[in-house]
CSV table of C-alpha atoms in Angstrom, one decimal:
chain,number,residue,atom,x,y,z
A,1,MET,CA,0.0,0.0,0.0
A,2,SER,CA,1.3,3.4,-1.0
A,3,VAL,CA,1.5,6.4,1.4
A,4,TYR,CA,1.5,10.1,0.8
A,5,VAL,CA,3.2,12.7,2.9
A,6,GLY,CA,2.1,16.3,3.5
A,7,ILE,CA,4.2,18.9,5.3
A,8,ASP,CA,3.0,22.2,6.5
A,9,VAL,CA,6.2,24.2,6.9
A,10,HIS,CA,6.6,27.0,9.3
A,11,ARG,CA,9.6,29.0,10.5
A,12,ARG,CA,10.7,26.8,13.4
A,13,ARG,CA,8.4,23.8,13.3
A,14,SER,CA,6.5,21.8,10.7
A,15,ARG,CA,3.4,19.5,10.8
A,16,VAL,CA,4.0,16.2,9.0
A,17,ALA,CA,1.2,13.9,8.0
A,18,VAL,CA,1.5,10.5,6.4
A,19,VAL,CA,-1.7,9.2,4.9
A,20,ALA,CA,-2.3,5.8,3.3
A,21,GLU,CA,-4.1,5.3,0.0
A,22,ASP,CA,-7.3,4.5,1.8
A,23,GLY,CA,-7.2,7.8,3.6
A,24,LYS,CA,-6.2,6.6,7.0
A,25,VAL,CA,-3.7,8.8,8.8
A,26,GLN,CA,-0.7,6.8,9.8
A,27,LEU,CA,1.3,9.7,11.3
A,28,ASN,CA,0.5,13.2,12.2
A,29,LYS,CA,3.2,15.0,14.2
A,30,ASN,CA,4.6,18.4,14.9
A,31,VAL,CA,8.4,18.4,14.4
A,32,VAL,CA,11.3,20.9,14.8
A,33,ASN,CA,12.6,21.9,11.4
A,34,GLY,CA,15.8,20.3,10.3
A,35,SER,CA,17.1,17.3,8.4
A,36,GLU,CA,17.6,14.9,11.3
A,37,PRO,CA,14.1,15.4,12.9
A,38,MET,CA,12.4,15.2,9.5
A,39,LEU,CA,14.3,12.0,8.5
A,40,ARG,CA,13.3,10.4,11.9
A,41,LEU,CA,9.7,10.7,10.7
A,42,ILE,CA,9.8,10.0,7.0
A,43,GLY,CA,13.3,8.7,6.3
A,44,ASP,CA,12.2,5.0,6.3
A,45,LEU,CA,9.6,5.6,3.6
A,46,PRO,CA,10.5,4.2,0.2
A,47,SER,CA,12.2,6.2,-2.5
A,48,GLY,CA,9.7,7.9,-4.8
A,49,THR,CA,7.1,8.5,-2.0
A,50,PRO,CA,5.1,11.6,-3.0
A,51,VAL,CA,5.6,14.5,-0.5
A,52,ALA,CA,3.7,17.8,-0.9
A,53,SER,CA,4.6,21.1,0.9
A,54,GLY,CA,3.4,24.6,0.6
A,55,ALA,CA,5.6,27.2,-1.1
A,56,ALA,CA,6.0,29.3,2.1
A,57,PHE,CA,9.0,31.2,3.2
A,58,GLY,CA,11.9,28.9,4.3
A,59,TRP,CA,11.1,25.7,2.4
A,60,GLY,CA,14.4,25.5,0.5
A,61,TRP,CA,16.1,23.2,3.1
A,62,LEU,CA,13.1,20.8,2.8
A,63,ALA,CA,13.2,20.7,-1.0
A,64,ALA,CA,16.9,19.9,-0.9
A,65,LEU,CA,16.4,17.2,1.7
A,66,LEU,CA,13.5,15.5,-0.2
A,67,GLU,CA,15.5,15.5,-3.5
A,68,ASP,CA,18.6,14.1,-1.8
A,69,TYR,CA,16.6,11.2,-0.3
A,70,GLY,CA,14.7,10.4,-3.5
A,71,PHE,CA,11.2,11.5,-2.5
A,72,GLU,CA,8.8,12.7,-5.2
A,73,ALA,CA,8.5,16.3,-4.1
A,74,HIS,CA,5.4,18.5,-5.0
A,75,LEU,CA,5.1,22.2,-4.3
A,76,VAL,CA,1.5,23.3,-3.5
A,77,HIS,CA,0.5,26.7,-4.8
A,78,PRO,CA,0.6,29.3,-2.0
A,79,LEU,CA,-3.0,30.5,-2.7
A,80,ARG,CA,-4.3,27.0,-2.1
A,81,CYS,CA,-2.3,26.7,1.2
A,82,LYS,CA,-3.7,30.0,2.4
A,83,ALA,CA,-7.2,28.9,1.6
A,84,ILE,CA,-6.7,25.6,3.5
A,85,ALA,CA,-5.1,27.3,6.5
A,86,SER,CA,-7.9,29.8,6.8
A,87,ALA,CA,-10.7,27.2,6.6
A,88,ARG,CA,-12.9,27.3,9.6
A,89,GLY,CA,-13.8,24.2,11.6
A,90,GLU,CA,-10.6,22.4,10.7
A,91,GLU,CA,-8.0,21.2,13.2
A,92,ARG,CA,-4.4,22.6,13.1
A,93,GLN,CA,-3.1,19.5,11.4
A,94,GLY,CA,-5.6,20.0,8.4
A,95,PRO,CA,-3.1,21.7,6.0
A,96,ALA,CA,-0.6,18.8,6.3
A,97,ARG,CA,-3.4,16.3,5.5
A,98,ARG,CA,-4.6,18.4,2.6
A,99,SER,CA,-1.0,18.5,1.3
A,100,CYS,CA,-1.2,14.7,1.2
A,101,ALA,CA,-4.1,15.1,-1.1
A,102,ALA,CA,-1.9,17.3,-3.3
A,103,ALA,CA,0.8,14.7,-3.3
A,104,ALA,CA,-1.8,12.2,-4.5
A,105,GLY,CA,-2.9,14.6,-7.3
A,106,GLY,CA,-6.0,15.8,-5.4
A,107,PRO,CA,-7.6,19.2,-5.8
A,108,ALA,CA,-5.4,20.8,-3.2
A,109,GLY,CA,-2.4,20.3,-5.4
A,110,ARG,CA,-3.8,21.6,-8.7
A,111,CYS,CA,-2.2,24.8,-9.9
A,112,PRO,CA,-5.1,27.2,-10.8
A,113,ALA,CA,-3.2,28.6,-13.8
A,114,SER,CA,-2.1,25.4,-15.5
A,115,GLY,CA,-4.3,22.6,-14.0
A,116,SER,CA,-1.3,20.5,-13.3
A,117,SER,CA,0.6,19.7,-10.1
A,118,PRO,CA,3.3,22.2,-9.4
A,119,ARG,CA,6.8,20.7,-8.7
A,120,TRP,CA,10.1,22.0,-7.5
């Protein structure tokens, strides 16, 4: 069974969600930003695992890390992330789960201009 990873990146910490194909959340954690803490959470996932993240300030370190470890990295359009983050009635971990939908090619990951999944 495949999994998808969504990462909601912030300045000092990030929310990481790992969701299975059937939609069941396997992991949902808040982690300090950095290569070692991130790899403790997702480093054992197979190469090619789709990982989606918002194009927020300070995501460059994450892009390099994902590429170095062979993950299939997707960059979610900032307007989509803003809409997700401002949605009412949703728990704080919602954006990371929605980023998983983006990694799977769901509506959260579609670029409004091109209709395709943005990538870095």
